[in-house]
Structure formats: C-alpha cells, structure tokens
Tab-separated table of C-alpha atoms in Angstrom:
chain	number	residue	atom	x	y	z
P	1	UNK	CA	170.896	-79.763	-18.132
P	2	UNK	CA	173.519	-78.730	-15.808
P	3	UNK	CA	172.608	-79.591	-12.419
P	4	UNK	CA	176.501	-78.750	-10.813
P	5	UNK	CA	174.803	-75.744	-9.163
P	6	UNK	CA	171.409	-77.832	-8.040
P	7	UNK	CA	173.381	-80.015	-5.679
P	8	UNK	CA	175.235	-76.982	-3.585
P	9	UNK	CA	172.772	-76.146	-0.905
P	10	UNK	CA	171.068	-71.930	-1.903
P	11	UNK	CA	172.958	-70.541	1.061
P	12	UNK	CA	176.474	-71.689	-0.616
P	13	UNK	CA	175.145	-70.263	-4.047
P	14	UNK	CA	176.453	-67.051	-5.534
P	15	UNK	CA	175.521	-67.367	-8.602
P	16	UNK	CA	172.100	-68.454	-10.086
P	17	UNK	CA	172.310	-72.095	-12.461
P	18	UNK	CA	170.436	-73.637	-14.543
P	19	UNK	CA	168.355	-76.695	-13.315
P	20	UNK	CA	166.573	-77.522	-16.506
P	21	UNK	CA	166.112	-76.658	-20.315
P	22	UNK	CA	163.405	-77.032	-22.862
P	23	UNK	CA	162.000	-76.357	-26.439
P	24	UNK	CA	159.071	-73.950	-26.658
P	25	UNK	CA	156.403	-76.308	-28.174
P	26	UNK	CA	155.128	-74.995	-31.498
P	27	UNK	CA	151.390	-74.047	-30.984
P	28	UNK	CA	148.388	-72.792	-33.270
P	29	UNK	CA	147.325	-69.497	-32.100
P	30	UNK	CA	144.277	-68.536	-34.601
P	31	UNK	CA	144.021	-69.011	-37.880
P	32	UNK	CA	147.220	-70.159	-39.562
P	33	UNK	CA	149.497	-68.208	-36.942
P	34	UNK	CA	151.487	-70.290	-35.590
P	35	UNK	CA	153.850	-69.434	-31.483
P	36	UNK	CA	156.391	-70.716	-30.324
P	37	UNK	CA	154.836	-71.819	-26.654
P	38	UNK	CA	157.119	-71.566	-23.304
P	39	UNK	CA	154.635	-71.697	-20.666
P	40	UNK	CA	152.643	-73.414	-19.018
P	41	UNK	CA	154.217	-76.605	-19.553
P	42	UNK	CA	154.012	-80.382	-18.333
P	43	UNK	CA	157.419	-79.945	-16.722
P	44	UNK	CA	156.959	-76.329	-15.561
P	45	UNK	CA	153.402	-74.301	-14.766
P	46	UNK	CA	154.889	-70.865	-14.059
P	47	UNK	CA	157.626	-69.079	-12.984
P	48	UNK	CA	156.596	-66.496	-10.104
P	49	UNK	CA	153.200	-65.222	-10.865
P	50	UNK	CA	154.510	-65.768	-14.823
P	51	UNK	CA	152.046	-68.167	-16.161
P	52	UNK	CA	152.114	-68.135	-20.113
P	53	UNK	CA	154.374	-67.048	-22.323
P	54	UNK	CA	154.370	-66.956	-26.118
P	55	UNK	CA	157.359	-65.930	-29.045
P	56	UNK	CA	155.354	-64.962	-31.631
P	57	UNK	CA	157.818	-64.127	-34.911
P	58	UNK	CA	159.480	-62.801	-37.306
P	59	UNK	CA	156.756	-63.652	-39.319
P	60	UNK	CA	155.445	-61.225	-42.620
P	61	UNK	CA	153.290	-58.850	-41.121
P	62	UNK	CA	150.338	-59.659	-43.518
P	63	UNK	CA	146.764	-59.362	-43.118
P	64	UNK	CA	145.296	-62.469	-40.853
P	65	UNK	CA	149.074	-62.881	-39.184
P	66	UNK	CA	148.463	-62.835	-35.128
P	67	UNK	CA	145.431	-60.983	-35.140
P	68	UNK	CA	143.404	-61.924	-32.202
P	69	UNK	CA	139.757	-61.742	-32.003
P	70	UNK	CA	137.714	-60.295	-28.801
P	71	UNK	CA	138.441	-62.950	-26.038
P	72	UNK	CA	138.192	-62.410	-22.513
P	73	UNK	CA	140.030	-62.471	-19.364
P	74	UNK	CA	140.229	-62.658	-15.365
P	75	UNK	CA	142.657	-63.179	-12.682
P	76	UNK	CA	145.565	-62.275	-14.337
P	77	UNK	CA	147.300	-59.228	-16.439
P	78	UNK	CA	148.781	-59.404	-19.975
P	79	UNK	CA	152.123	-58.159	-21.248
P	80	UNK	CA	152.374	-57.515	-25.018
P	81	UNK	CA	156.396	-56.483	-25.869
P	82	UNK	CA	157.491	-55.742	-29.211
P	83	UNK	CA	160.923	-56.041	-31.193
P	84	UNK	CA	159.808	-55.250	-34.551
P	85	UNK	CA	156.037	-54.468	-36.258
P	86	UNK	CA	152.848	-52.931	-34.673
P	87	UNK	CA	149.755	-54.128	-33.159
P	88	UNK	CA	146.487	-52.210	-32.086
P	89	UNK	CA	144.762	-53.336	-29.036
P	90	UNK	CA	140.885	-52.777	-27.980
P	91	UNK	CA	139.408	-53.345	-24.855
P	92	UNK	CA	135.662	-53.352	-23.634
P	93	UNK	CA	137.083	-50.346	-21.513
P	94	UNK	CA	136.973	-48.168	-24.652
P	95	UNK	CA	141.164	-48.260	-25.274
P	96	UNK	CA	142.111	-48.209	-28.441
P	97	UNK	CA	146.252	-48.402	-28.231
P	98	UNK	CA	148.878	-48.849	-31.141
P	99	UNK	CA	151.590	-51.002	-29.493
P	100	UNK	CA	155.004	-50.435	-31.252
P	101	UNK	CA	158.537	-51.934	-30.407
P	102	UNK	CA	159.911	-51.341	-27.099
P	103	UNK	CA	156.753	-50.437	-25.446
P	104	UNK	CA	154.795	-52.303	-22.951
P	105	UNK	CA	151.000	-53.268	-22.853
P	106	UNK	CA	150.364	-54.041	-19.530
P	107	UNK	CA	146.459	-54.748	-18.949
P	108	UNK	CA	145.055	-55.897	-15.989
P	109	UNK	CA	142.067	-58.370	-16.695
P	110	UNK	CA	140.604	-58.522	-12.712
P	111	UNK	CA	137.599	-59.585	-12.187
P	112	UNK	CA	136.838	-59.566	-16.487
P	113	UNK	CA	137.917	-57.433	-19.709
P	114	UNK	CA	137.619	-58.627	-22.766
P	115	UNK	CA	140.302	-57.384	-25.796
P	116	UNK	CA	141.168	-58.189	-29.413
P	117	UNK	CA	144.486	-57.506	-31.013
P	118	UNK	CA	145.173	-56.567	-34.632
P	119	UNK	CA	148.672	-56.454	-36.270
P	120	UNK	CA	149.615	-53.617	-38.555
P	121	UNK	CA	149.920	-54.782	-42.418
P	122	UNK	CA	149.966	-51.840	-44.050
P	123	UNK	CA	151.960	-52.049	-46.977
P	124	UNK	CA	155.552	-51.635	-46.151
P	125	UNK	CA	154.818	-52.788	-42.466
P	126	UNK	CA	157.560	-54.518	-40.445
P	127	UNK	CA	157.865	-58.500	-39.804
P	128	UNK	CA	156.106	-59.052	-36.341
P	129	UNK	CA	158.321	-60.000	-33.607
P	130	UNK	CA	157.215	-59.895	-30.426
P	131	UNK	CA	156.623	-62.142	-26.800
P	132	UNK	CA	153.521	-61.774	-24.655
P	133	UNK	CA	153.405	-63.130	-21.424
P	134	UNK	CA	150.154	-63.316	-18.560
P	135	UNK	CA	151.184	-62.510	-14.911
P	136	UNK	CA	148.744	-63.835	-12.300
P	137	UNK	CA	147.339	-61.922	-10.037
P	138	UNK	CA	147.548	-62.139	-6.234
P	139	UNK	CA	144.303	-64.218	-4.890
P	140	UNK	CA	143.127	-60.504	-3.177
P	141	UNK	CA	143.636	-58.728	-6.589
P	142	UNK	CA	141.792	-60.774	-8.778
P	143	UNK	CA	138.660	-59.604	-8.541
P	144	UNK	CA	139.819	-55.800	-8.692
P	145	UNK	CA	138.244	-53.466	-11.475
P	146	UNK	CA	139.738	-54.533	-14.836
P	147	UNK	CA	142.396	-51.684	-16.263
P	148	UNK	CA	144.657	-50.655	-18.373
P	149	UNK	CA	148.351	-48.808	-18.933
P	150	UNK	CA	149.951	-48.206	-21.978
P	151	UNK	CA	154.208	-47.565	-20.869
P	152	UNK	CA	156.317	-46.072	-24.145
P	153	UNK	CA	159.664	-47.570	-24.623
P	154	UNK	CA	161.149	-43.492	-23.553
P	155	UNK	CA	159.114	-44.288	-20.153
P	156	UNK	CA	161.149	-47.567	-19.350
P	157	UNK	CA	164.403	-47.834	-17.582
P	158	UNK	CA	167.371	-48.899	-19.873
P	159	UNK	CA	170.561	-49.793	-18.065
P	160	UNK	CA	173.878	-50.189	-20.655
P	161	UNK	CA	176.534	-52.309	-19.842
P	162	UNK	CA	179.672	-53.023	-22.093
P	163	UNK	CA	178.430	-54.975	-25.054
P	164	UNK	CA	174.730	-55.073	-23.415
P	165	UNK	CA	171.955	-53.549	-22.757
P	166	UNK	CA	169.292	-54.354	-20.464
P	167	UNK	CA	165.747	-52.459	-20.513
P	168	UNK	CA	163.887	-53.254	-16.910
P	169	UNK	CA	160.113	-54.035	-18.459
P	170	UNK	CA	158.715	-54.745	-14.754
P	171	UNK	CA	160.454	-55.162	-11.006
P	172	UNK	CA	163.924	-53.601	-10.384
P	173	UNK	CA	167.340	-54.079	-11.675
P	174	UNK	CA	169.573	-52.334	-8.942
P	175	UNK	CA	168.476	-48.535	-8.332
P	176	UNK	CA	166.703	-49.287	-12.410
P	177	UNK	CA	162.859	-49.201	-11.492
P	178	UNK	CA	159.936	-49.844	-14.159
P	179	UNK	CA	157.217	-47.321	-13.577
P	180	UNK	CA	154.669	-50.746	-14.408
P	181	UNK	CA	151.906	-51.660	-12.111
P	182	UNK	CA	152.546	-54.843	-10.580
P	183	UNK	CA	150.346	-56.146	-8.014
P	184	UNK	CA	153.508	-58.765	-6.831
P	185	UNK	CA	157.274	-58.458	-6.654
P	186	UNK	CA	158.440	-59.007	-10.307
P	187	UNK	CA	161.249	-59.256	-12.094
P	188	UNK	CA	161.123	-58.965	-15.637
P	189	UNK	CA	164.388	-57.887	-17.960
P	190	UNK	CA	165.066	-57.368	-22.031
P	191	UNK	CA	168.717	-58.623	-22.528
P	192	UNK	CA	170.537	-57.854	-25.568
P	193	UNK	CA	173.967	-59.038	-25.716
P	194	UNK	CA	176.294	-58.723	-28.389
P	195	UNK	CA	178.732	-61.174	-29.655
P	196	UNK	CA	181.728	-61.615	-26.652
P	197	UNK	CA	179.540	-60.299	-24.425
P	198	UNK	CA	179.444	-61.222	-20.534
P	199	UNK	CA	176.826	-59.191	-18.159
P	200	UNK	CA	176.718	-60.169	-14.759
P	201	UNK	CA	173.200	-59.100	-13.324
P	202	UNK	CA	171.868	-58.302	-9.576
P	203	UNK	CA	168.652	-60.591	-8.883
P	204	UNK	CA	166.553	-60.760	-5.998
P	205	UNK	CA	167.269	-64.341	-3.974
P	206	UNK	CA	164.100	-65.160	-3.264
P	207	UNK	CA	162.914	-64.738	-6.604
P	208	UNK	CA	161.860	-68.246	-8.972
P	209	UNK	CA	163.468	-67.648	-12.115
P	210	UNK	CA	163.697	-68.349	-15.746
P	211	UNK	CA	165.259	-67.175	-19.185
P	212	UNK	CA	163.677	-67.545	-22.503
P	213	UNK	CA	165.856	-66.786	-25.490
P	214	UNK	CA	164.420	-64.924	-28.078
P	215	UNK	CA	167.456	-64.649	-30.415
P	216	UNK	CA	170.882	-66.190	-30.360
P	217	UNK	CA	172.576	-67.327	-27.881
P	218	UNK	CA	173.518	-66.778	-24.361
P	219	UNK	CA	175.599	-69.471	-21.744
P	220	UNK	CA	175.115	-69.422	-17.876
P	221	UNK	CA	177.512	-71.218	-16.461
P	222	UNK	CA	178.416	-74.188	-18.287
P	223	UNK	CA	174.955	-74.514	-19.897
P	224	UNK	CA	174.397	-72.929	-23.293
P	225	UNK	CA	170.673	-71.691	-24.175
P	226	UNK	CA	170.098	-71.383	-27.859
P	227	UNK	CA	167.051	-69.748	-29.541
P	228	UNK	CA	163.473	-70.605	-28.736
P	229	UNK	CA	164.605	-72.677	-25.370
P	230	UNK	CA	163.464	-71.584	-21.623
P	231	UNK	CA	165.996	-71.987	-19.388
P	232	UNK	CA	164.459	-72.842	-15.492
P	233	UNK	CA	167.421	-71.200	-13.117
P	234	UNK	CA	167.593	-72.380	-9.600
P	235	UNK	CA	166.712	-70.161	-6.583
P	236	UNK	CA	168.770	-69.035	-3.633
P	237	UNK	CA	171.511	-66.711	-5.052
P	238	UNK	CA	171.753	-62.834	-5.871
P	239	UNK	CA	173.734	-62.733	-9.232
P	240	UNK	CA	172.767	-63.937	-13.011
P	241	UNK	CA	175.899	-64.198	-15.174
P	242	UNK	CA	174.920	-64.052	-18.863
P	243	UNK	CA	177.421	-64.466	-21.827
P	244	UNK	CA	176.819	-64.786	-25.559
P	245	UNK	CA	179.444	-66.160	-28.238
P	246	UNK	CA	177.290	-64.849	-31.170
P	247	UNK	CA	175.197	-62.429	-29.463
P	248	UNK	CA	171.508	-62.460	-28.430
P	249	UNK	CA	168.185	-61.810	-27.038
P	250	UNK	CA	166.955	-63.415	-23.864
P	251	UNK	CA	164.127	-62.315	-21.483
P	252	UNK	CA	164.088	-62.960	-17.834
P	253	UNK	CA	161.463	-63.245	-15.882
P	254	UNK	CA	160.386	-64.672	-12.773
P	255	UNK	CA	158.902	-63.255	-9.228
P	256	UNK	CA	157.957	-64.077	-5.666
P	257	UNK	CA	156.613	-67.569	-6.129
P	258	UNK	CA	152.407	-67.278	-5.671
P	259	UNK	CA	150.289	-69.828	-3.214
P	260	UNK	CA	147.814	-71.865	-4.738
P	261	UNK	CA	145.288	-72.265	-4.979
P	262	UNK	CA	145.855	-70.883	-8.582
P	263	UNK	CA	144.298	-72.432	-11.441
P	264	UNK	CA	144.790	-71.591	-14.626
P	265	UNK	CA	141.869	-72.372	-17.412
P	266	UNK	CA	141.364	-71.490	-20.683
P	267	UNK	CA	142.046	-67.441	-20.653
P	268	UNK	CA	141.644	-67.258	-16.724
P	269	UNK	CA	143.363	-67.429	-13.187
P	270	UNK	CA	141.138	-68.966	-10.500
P	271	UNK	CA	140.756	-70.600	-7.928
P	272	UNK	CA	139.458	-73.866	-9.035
P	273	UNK	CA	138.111	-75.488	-12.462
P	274	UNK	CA	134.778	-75.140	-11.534
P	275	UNK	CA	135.194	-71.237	-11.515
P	276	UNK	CA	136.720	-71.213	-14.407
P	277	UNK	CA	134.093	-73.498	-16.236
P	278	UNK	CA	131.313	-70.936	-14.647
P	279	UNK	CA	133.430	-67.930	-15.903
P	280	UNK	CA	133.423	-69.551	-19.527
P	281	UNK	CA	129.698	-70.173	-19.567
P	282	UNK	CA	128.983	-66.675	-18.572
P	283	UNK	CA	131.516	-65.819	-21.984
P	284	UNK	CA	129.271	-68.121	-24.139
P	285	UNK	CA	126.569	-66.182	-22.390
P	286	UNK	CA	127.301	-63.186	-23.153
P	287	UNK	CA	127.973	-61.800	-19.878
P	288	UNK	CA	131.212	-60.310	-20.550
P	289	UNK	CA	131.791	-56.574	-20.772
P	290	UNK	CA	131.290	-55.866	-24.684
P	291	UNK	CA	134.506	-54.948	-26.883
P	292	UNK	CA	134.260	-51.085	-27.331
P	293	UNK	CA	133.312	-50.253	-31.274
C-alpha cells in the first residue's frame, strides 16, 4: 500500500495514487470452474456503480468450462469482455449472441431478464480468457424494461499511444467516446502496455476508481500491481500514470460514486434484503421471464 498520495489533501493532487491493494479471492463459479473474484469484497463493495467483477482464465476451452446456466437478474447490467475464446449468450428476450474477443456484451437486467452463457469448445477452440463485470443501475433505472446490445470490437474506440493501447469499453477517454449505453457516468478502459511502457491517462476527478490487472504488470507511482490484484486509486485528481517493466493488461474502471440505498443480493441490485429475498422467491417460483429456446 502506498498511502504518500492519501495524506495530500484531492485539491493538491495531480495525479491519481493508490490507497490500497488486494488479491482477487479464488471463487467456484459452477461446476468445477473456478474465477478469480475482485469484487464485492469485505474491504471494498464497489467502485462507482461497478459492483462485481470476475477474471475468468486462460483456462482450456472444454466442454463444462464457464458455462453458465439460465439465472436471472435485476437492478443492474452485465459486461461480458473477451481476450481470447468465444461464448454464446441467451436471454428470455429471444437473443441469441456469439461473444468473441474484443467485443462487449452489455445487457441491461432492469426490472428482470434471465440469461445463460455457453463457451465455445469446438475442437480447436481458443483458451477462455475473459472478465465480466455488473454495473448497478441508478435507483430510477432499475425497474426499466430489461434489454440488450451487442457492441463489436470495430464499433469501440481504440486510442494508441507509444507502447500502448487503450480501447474505451464504456465512458470517455478525452474526445474517445464508447457508443455503450450507460445509464451513469462511467469510466471503463482496456490497457495494454508493453514492456518500458509509461501512458499517462486523462480521468474524470470526481470519478471513484480502481485497476484490476489482468496480465503482467503495471506501477502507479511507487506502487507496483502484479497479476490478479485490484488496485483501489484515490479520488480527487485528473491524470492516471500507468507504467509496466514487463508489459501488461490492466482494466480500469470506476464511475460517479451511486447513493444507497443499494443492496446487492444474490444476482440482484435493490434496495433492501427483503426485496431481494422476494425477488428470489418469485425465481424459485417461476415468475421470471422464461429463457428463449
């Protein structure tokens, strides 16, 4: 932990630090698939309106690996984003959506969907590599009709920098704007550095931030982040300077910070644990919109 930068007050802050670091906690996901788990956490319950996220990968892309069975949803969107492999999503909407590297899944659950997820293993098929992370919605969005939008990697802003490259998945990077629809100010970034590499990066101040590194390694500051750690960055300043001594991977994400009340249970965002103990009963019920055939 590096808390030099924590003890200068925001307004004397040019540059965004790192307050904390932790290990993604290794987490069963379904069957033997096993994720590498960076939010929520004891220490840390979200990041903006970024309430889960999950490193799934490499892993064999075998039959079984990371396929996910119909579950549902509310209060919240999900992001599926792929480095390597394939999956197919269904919805009880009727989509039916290959998801390959480089393109973004963005679903938004509202007031219920329900989807399964199955990973390509075909013979010959890719190792899966991949992070998927929920956004909660706004209180006044969450019981919106559920939808969907499928954004291909051409579709997504990529912004190249000497020895990086930075693709803007949701939010802004400078004039760089995602066409993804975001019901909150975002920020959400792919960062690939390569080894040497130093890439200074425009962020919004008011923005709660935090880095999760994917592959690699990257430094900000004095504070080095190595694979599968999230990185909490402190709040106040308008530049994120990134460096990597053997190159790397590292996702940022973050947002306007979200009021409570925001609870988040099982699958859902709500507003208390009672509604989310009514929403699962009405699952076990069967009250859910059914997964299309």
């Amino acid at each position: 932990m590096d808390s030099s930068s924590a003890s200068r007050p925001a307004s004397a802050r040019t540059e965004r630090g790192v307050v904390a670091v932790w290990p993604a906690k290794p987490t069963e996901l379904v069957g033997d698939s096993r994720v590498l788990r960076a939010l929520p956490r004891v220490e840390l319950r979200r990041v903006g309106p970024f309430v889960f996220c999950d490193h799934f990968g490499p892993s064999p892309a075998v039959p079984g690996t990371m396929s996910v069975p119909p579950h549902p949803h509310i209060g919240l969107q999900t992001v599926t984003y792929l480095f390597s492999g394939a999956i197919r999503h269904r919805d009880s909407l009727g989509t039916v959506q290959d998801i390959q590297p480089g393109d973004i899944n963005w679903m938004t659950a509202g007031r219920g969907i329900v989807h399964a997820e199955d990973v390509d293993s075909s013979p010959g098929a890719p190792p899966l590599h991949g992070i998927q992370t929920w956004v909660a919605l706004p209180r006044e969005q969450r019981q919106l009709p559920p939808a969907f939008e499928h954004i291909p990697s051409a579709r997504l802003p990529c912004v190249e920098h000497d020895g990086a490259r930075v693709r803007v998945l949701a939010g802004r990077l400078g004039e760089a704007r995602s066409p993804v629809p975001a019901f909150h100010p975002l920020t959400y970034l792919d960062v690939e550095l390569e080894p040497g590499a130093t890439l200074s990066l425009p962020v919004e101040p008011t923005h709660a931030l935090a880095l999760y590194v994917a592959d690699g390694d990257v430094s900000i500051g004095g504070t080095t982040v190595e694979r599968g750690l999230l990185a909490h960055l402190d709040e106040g300043a308008s530049t994120l300077t990134l460096h990597s001594v053997r190159g790397g991977r590292v996702m940022v994400l973050g947002g306007e910070p979200l009021p409570d009340p925001l609870v988040i249970w099982w699958n859902f965002v709500v507003d208390s644990v009672a509604e989310g103990r009514a929403r699962f009963a009405d699952w076990e019920a069967g009250r859910f919109p059914p997964l299309a055939p």
